[in-house]
Coordinates of C-alpha atoms and ligand atoms in Angstrom, one line a residue:
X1 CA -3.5 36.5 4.0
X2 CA -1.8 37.1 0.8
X3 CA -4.9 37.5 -2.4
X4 CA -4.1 35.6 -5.5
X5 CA -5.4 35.4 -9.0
X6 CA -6.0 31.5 -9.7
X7 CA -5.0 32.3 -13.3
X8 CA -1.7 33.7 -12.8
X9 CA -0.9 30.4 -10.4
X10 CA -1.7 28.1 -13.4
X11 CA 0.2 30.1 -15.4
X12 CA 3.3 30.3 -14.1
X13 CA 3.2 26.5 -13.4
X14 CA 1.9 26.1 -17.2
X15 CA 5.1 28.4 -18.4
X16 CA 7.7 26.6 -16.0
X17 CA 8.0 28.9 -13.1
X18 CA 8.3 28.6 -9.2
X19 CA 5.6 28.8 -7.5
X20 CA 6.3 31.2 -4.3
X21 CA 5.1 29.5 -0.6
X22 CA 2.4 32.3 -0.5
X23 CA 0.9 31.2 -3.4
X24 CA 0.9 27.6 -3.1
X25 CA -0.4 28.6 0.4
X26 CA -2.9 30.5 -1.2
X27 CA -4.2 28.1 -3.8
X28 CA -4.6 25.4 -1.4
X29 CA -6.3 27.3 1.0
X30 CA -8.5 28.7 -1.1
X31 CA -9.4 25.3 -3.3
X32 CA -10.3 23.3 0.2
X33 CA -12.9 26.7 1.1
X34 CA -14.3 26.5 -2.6
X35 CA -12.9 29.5 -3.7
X36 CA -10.7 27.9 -6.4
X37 CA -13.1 26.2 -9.2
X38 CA -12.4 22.4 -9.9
X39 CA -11.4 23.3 -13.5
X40 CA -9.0 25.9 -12.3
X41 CA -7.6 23.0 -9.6
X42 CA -7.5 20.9 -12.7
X43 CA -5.5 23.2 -15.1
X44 CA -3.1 23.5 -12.3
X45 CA -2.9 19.8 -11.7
X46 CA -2.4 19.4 -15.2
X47 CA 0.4 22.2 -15.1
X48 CA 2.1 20.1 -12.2
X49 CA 1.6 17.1 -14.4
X50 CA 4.2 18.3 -17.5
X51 CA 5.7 21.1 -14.9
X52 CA 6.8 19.2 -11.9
X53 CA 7.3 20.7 -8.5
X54 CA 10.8 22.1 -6.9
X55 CA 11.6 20.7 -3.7
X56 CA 10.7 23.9 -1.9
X57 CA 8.0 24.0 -4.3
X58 CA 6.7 20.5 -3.4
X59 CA 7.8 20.7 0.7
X60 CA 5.4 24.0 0.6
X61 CA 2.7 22.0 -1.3
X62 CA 2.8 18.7 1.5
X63 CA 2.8 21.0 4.4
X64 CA -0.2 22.9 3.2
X65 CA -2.0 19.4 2.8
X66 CA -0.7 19.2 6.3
X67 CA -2.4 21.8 7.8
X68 CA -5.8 21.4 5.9
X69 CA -6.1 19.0 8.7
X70 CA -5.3 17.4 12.2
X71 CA -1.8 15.8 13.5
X72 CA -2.0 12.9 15.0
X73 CA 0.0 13.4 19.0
X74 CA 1.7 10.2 19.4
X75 CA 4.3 12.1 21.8
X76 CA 4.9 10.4 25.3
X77 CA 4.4 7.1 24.3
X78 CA 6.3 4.6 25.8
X79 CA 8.0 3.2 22.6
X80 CA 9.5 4.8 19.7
X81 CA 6.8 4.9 16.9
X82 CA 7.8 3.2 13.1
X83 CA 5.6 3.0 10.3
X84 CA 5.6 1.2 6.7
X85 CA 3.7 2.4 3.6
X86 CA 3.6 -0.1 0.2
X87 CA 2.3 1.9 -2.7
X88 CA 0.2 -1.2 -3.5
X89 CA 1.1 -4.7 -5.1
X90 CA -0.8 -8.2 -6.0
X91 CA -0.6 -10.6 -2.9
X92 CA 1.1 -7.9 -0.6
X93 CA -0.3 -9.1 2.9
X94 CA 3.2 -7.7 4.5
X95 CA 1.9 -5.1 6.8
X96 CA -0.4 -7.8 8.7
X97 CA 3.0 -9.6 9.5
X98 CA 5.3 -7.0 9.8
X99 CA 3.1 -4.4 11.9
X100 CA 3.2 -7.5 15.0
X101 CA 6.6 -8.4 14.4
X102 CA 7.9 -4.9 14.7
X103 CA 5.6 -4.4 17.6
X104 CA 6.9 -7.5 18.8
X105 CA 10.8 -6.0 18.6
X106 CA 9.9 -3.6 20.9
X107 CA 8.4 -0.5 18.2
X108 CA 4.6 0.7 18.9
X109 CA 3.6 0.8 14.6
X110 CA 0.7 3.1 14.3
X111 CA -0.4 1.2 10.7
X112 CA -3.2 3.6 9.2
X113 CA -4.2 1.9 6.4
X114 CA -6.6 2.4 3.2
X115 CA -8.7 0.0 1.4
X116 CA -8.0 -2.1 -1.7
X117 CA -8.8 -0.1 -5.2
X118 CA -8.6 -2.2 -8.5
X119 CA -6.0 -5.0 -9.2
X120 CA -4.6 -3.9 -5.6
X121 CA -5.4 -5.1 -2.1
X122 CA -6.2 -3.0 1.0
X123 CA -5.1 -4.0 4.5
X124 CA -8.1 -2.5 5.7
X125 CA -10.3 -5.0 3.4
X126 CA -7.8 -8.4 4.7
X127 CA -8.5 -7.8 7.8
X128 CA -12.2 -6.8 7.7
X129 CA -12.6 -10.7 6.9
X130 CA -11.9 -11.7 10.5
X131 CA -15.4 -11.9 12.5
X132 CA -16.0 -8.5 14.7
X133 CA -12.8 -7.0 13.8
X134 CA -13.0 -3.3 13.9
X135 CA -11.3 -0.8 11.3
X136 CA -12.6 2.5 12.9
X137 CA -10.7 3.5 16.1
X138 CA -11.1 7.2 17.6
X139 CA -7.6 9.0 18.1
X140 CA -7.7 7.6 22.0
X141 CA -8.3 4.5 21.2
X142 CA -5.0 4.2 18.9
X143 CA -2.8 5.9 21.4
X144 CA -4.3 3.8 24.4
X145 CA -3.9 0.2 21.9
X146 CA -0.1 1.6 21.0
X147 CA 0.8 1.6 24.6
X148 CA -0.7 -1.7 25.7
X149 CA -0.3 -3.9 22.5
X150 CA 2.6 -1.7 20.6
X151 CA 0.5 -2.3 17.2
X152 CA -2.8 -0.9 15.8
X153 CA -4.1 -1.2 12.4
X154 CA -7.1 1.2 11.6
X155 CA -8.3 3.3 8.9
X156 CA -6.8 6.5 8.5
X157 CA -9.2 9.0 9.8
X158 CA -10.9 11.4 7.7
X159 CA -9.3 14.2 9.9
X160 CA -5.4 13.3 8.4
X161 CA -5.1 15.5 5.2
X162 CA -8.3 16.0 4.2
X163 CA -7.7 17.9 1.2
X164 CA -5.8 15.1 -0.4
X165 CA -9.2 13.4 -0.8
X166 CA -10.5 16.4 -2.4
X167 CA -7.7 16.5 -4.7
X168 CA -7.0 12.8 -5.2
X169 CA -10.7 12.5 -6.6
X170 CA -10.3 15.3 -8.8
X171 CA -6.6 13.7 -9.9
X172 CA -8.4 10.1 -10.7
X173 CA -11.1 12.0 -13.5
X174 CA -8.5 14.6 -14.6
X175 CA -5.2 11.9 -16.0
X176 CA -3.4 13.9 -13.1
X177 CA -3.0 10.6 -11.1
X178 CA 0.8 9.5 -11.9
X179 CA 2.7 12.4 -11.6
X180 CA 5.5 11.8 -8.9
X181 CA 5.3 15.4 -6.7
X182 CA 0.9 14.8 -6.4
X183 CA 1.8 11.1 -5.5
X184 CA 4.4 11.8 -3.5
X185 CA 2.7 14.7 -1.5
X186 CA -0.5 12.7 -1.0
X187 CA 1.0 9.6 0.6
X188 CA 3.6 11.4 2.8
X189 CA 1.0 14.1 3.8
X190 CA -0.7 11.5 5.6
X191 CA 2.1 9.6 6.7
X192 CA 3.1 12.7 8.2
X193 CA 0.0 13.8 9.9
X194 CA -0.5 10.3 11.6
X195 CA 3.0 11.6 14.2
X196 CA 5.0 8.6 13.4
X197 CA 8.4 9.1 13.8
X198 CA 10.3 6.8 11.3
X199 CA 8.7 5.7 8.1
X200 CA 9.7 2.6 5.5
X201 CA 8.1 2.9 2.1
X202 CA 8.0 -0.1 0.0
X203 CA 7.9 0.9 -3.3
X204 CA 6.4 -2.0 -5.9
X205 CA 7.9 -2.0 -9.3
X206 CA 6.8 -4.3 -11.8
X207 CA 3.8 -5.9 -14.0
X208 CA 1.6 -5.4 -10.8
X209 CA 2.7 -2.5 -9.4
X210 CA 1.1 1.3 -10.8
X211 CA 5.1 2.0 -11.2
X212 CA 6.0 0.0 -14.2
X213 CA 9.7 1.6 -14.1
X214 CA 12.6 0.9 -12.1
X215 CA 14.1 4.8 -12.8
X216 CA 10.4 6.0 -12.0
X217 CA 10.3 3.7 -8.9
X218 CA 13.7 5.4 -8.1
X219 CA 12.1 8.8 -8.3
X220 CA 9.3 8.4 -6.4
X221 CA 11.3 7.0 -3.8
X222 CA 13.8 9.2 -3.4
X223 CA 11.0 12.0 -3.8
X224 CA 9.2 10.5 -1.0
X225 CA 12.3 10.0 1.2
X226 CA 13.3 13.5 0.7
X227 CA 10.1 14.6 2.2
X228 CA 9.6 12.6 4.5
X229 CA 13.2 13.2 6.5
X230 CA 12.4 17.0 5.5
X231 CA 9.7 17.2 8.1
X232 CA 11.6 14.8 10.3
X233 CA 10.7 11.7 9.9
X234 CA 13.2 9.1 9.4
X235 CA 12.4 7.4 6.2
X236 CA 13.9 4.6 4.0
X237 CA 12.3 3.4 1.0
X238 CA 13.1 -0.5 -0.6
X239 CA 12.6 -0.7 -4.0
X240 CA 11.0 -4.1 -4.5
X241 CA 9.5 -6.5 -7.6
X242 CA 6.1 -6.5 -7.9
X243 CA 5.9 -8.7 -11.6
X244 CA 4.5 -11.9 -9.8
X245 CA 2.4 -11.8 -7.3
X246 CA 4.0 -11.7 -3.7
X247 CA 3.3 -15.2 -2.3
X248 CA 0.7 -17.7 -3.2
X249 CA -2.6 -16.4 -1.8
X250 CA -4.4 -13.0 -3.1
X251 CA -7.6 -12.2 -1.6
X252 CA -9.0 -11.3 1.5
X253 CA -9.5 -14.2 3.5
X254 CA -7.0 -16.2 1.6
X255 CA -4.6 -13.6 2.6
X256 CA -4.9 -13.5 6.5
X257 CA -4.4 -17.5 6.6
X258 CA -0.9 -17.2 4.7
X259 CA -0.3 -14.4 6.9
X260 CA -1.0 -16.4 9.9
X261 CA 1.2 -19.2 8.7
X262 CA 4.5 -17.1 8.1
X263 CA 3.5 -15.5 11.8
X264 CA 3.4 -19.4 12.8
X265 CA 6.7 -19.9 11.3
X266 CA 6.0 -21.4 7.7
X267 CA 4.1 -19.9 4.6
X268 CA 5.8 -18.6 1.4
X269 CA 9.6 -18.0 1.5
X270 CA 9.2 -14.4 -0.4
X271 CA 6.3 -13.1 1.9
X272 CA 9.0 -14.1 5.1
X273 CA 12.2 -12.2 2.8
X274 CA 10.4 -8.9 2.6
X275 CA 8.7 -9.1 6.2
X276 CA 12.1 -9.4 7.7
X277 CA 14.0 -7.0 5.4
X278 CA 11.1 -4.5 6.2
X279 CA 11.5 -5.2 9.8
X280 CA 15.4 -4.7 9.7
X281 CA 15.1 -1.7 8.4
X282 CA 12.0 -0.5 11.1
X283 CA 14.0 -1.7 13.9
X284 CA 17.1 0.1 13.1
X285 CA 15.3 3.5 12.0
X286 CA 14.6 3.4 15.8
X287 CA 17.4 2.2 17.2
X288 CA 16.0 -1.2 18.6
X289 CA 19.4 -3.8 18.4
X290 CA 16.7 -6.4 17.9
X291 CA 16.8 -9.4 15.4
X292 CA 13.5 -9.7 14.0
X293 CA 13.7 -13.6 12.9
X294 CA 14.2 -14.5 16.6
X295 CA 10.6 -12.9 17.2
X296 CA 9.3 -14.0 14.4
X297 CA 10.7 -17.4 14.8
X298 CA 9.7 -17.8 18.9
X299 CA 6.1 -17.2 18.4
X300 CA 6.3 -13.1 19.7
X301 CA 4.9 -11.9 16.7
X302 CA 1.8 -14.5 16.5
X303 CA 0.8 -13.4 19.9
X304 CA 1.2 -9.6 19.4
X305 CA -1.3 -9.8 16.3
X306 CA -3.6 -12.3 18.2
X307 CA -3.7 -9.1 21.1
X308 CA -4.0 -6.7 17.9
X309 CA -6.9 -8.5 16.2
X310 CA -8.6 -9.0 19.9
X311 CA -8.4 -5.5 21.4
X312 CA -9.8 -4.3 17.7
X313 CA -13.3 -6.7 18.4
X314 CA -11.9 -9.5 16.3
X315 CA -11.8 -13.0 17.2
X316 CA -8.0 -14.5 16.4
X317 CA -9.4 -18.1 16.0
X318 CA -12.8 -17.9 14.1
X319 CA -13.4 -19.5 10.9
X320 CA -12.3 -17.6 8.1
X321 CA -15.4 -17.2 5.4
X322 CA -14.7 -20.2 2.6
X323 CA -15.7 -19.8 -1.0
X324 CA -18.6 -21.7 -2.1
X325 CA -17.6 -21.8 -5.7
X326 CA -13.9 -22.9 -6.2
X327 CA -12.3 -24.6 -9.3
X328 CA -8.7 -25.4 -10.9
X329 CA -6.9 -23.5 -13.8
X330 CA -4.7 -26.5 -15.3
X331 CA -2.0 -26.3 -17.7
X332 CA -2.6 -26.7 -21.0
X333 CA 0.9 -28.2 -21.9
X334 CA 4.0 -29.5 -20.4
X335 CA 6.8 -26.7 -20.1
X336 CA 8.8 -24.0 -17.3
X337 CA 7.2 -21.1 -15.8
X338 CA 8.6 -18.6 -16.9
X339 CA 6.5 -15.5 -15.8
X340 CA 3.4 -15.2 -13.7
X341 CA 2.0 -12.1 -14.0
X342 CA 1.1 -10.0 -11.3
X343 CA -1.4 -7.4 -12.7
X344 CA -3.3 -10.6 -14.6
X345 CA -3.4 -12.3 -11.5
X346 CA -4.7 -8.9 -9.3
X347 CA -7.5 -8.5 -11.6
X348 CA -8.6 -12.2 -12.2
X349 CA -9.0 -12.0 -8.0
X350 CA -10.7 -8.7 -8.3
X351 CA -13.4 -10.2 -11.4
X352 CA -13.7 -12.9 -8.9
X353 CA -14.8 -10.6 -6.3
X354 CA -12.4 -9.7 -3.9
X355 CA -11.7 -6.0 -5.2
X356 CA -13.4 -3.1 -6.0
X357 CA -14.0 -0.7 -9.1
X358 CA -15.0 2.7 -6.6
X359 CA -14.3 3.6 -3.7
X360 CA -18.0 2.4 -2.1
X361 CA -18.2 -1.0 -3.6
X362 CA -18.2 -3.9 -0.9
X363 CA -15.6 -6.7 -1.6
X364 CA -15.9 -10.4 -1.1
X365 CA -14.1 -11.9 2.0
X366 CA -13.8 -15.0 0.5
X367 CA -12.8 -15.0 -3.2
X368 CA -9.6 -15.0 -4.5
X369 CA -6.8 -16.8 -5.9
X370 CA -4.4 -19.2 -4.9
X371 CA -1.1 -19.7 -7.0
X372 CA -0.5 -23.0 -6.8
X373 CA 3.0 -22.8 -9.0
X374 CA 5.8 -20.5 -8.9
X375 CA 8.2 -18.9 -11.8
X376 CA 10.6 -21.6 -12.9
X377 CA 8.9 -24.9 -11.6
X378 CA 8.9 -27.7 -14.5
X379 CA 5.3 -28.7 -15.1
X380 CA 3.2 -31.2 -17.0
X381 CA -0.2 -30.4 -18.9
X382 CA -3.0 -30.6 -16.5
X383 CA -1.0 -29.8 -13.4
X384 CA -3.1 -27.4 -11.6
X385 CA -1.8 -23.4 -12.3
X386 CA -4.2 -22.0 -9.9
X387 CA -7.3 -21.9 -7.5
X388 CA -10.4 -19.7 -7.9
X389 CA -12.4 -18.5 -5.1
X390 CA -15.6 -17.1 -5.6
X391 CA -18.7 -16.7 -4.1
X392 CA -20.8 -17.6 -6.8
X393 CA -20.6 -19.2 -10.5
X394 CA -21.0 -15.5 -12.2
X395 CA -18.0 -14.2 -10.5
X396 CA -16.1 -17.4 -11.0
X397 CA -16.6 -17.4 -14.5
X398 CA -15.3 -13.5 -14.6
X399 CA -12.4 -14.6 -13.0
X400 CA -11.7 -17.5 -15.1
X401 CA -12.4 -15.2 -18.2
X402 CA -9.2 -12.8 -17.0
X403 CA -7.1 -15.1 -15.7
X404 CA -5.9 -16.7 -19.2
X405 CA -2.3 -16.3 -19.9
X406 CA -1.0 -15.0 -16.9
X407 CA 1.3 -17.8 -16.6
X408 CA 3.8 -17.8 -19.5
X409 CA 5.1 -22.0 -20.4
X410 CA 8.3 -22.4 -22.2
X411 CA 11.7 -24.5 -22.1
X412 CA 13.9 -22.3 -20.5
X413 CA 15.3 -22.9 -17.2
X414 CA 14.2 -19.3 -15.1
X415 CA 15.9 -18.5 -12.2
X416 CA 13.8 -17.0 -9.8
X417 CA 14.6 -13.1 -10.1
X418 CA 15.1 -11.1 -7.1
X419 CA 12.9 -9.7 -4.9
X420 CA 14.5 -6.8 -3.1
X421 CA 15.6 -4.2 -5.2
X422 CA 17.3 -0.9 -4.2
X423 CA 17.3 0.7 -1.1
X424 CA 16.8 4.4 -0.9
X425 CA 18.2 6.8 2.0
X426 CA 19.1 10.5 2.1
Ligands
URA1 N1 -1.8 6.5 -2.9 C1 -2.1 7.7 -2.4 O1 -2.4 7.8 -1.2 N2 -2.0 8.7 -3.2 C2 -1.6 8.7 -4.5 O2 -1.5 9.7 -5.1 C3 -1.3 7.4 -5.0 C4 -1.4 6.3 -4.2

């Protein structure tokens, strides 16, 4: 193994240069055995930061967080394996729609997911609010669930990458967070790890997304596809609006019931659009000459997650938990909507208690919000803007506090603006 001086690795990132494989190789290696000081991991995430990485730079940099850890095998299986990533939106219940429904096409979609941080949901967090529904599966268990159900949705074990967390931590208390190559390389490392074999990444852009930017949504995109077809997996990434919140429920519990009724064949017309462009794309990455509607539409899907939430401990048909404290946000004047807006909306439902601030903070299953209007509907004062959900008056009137303005009144007729963006391929 190749010796390097930490200082000369900063240094050439700080001055513009390439970093060679063995030092990346080296720095890595030596940061995850404590060998490599967090400040001197922090100058060079800095470095990165204003510096970039080349591709070869950043392929060198993903495969290192690679190896820190385990690969998942998902070799032999019966079906071809497809996987979606969203970098994170307000309302974006997707992957407990489209994970079945693929599944349901004939794909086995081994979904490892994360929790919710912030204005953002986490799948993990949705589903926890089913009774007896298990996140934690051992690597047997997901293989064995692929195979008989086609569709699991667990959290991503601590094995997958496990420097990322090391790093990620150290990117969140060092302004190294948005920097496309560190995002980039964290989320495809895992992707990569967990075997799958094709890969859609929905990419949020917009009020509530963390990428404001359509030509930074671009770039991240087409950084992530790059590297993710690189160590071959097929991967696509759609480009889609994340300014209002994606359908009308955001929270926990609220989100598994509208997820159940677009499974069941109604629910929002946007959270249907993106499930079934999502699925298109899945099914073709492996080759399935399947039209996802038809499975959607014939009741397949509801039954593959009903098997899904069973085989993970869950009961299907329990009670969701309610809120005990609810109230209405009314118009204060007669007018159009013309925006809602997404991150407003993401952290009125987190204030209310159904996100977290750190990592270890339990969430509320019940609270939320429901939207109760959409962007260009006509409305008069006192017509109800929203629900709150909340599981006591203190958190209710945190929610109520930070949900003020988020829908913008005027006179002008709004046309709904589109949903699906770009699509990104290599
Ligand atoms: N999600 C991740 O997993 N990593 C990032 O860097 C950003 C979002």
């Amino acid at each position: 193994m190749s010796y390097f001086s930490a200082v000369d690795v900063i240094t050439t990132k700080r001055d513009g240069g390439q970093l060679s494989s063995e030092a990346i190789t080296w720095v890595l290696g030596a940061y995850a055995r404590g060998e490599v000081a967090e400040e001197q991991m922090s100058s060079l995430l800095m470095a990165i930061f204003f510096n970039g990485l080349s591709t070869t730079e950043l392929n060198t940099w993903t495969d290192q967080m690679i190896a820190s850890g385990e690969r998942l095998d998902l070799k032999g299986l019966s079906r071809p394996t497809v996987d979606k990533h969203s970098t994170g939106g307000v309302g974006d219940k997707i992957s407990l729609i489209l994970a079945p429904l693929v599944a349901a096409c004939g794909a086995a979609v081994p979904q490892l997911s994360g929790r919710g941080l912030g204005h953002t949901g986490g799948t993990l967090d949705k589903l926890e609010s089913i009774p007896g529904w298990r996140a934690f599966l051992s690597n047997d268990e997901i293989r064995s669930q692929l195979e008989t159900v086609g569709v699991v949705i667990c959290a991503a074990g601590q094995g997958l990458a496990p420097i990322d967390r090391k790093l990620y931590s150290l990117r969140d208390v060092t302004g190294t967070v948005e920097s496309i190559p560190l995002i980039s390389s964290s989320i495809m490392s895992k992707k990569i790890a967990e075997g799958t074999h094709a890969l859609v990444l929905d990419v949020k852009v917009g009020r509530g997304a963390f990428i404001k930017r359509l030509d930074q949504a671009r770039e991240l995109a087409t950084t992530m596809v790059g590297l993710g077809t690189d160590h071959g997996v097929s991967t696509v990434a759609q480009l889609t609006s994340m300014n209002a919140p994606l359908g009308r429920a955001v929270g926990n519990a609220l989100e598994v019931t509208e997820s159940v009724e677009v499974l069941q064949g109604h629910g929002p017309a946007d959270v249907r659009e993106l499930t079934l462009s999502l699925a298109r794309i899945m099914v073709g990455l492996v080759g399935l000459n399947v039209e996802p509607a038809e499975k959607l539409d014939d009741g397949s899907a509801y039954v593959v997650f009903h098997q899904m939430i069973e085989a993970q401990g869950g009961d299907p048909d329990a009670k969701l938990p309610l809120a005990a404290c609810r109230e209405l946000v009314v118009a204060p004047r007669d007018g159009i909507v013309q925006t809602i807006d997404a991150l407003r909306v993401g952290v009125a439902a987190w204030r209310l208690g159904a996100g977290r601030a750190r990592k270890e903070d339990p969430v509320s299953a019940a609270a939320g919000v429901v939207c109760l209007v959409r962007e260009g509907d006509a409305i008069v004062a006192g017509q109800p803007l929203f629900e709150l959900h909340a599981d006591d008056d203190a958190h209710l009137q945190q929610g109520k506090g930070a949900i003020n303005d988020a829908v913008v009144l005027g006179e002008q007729l709004v046309n709904a603006e589109p949903l699906l963006l770009e699509r990104i391929t290599k």
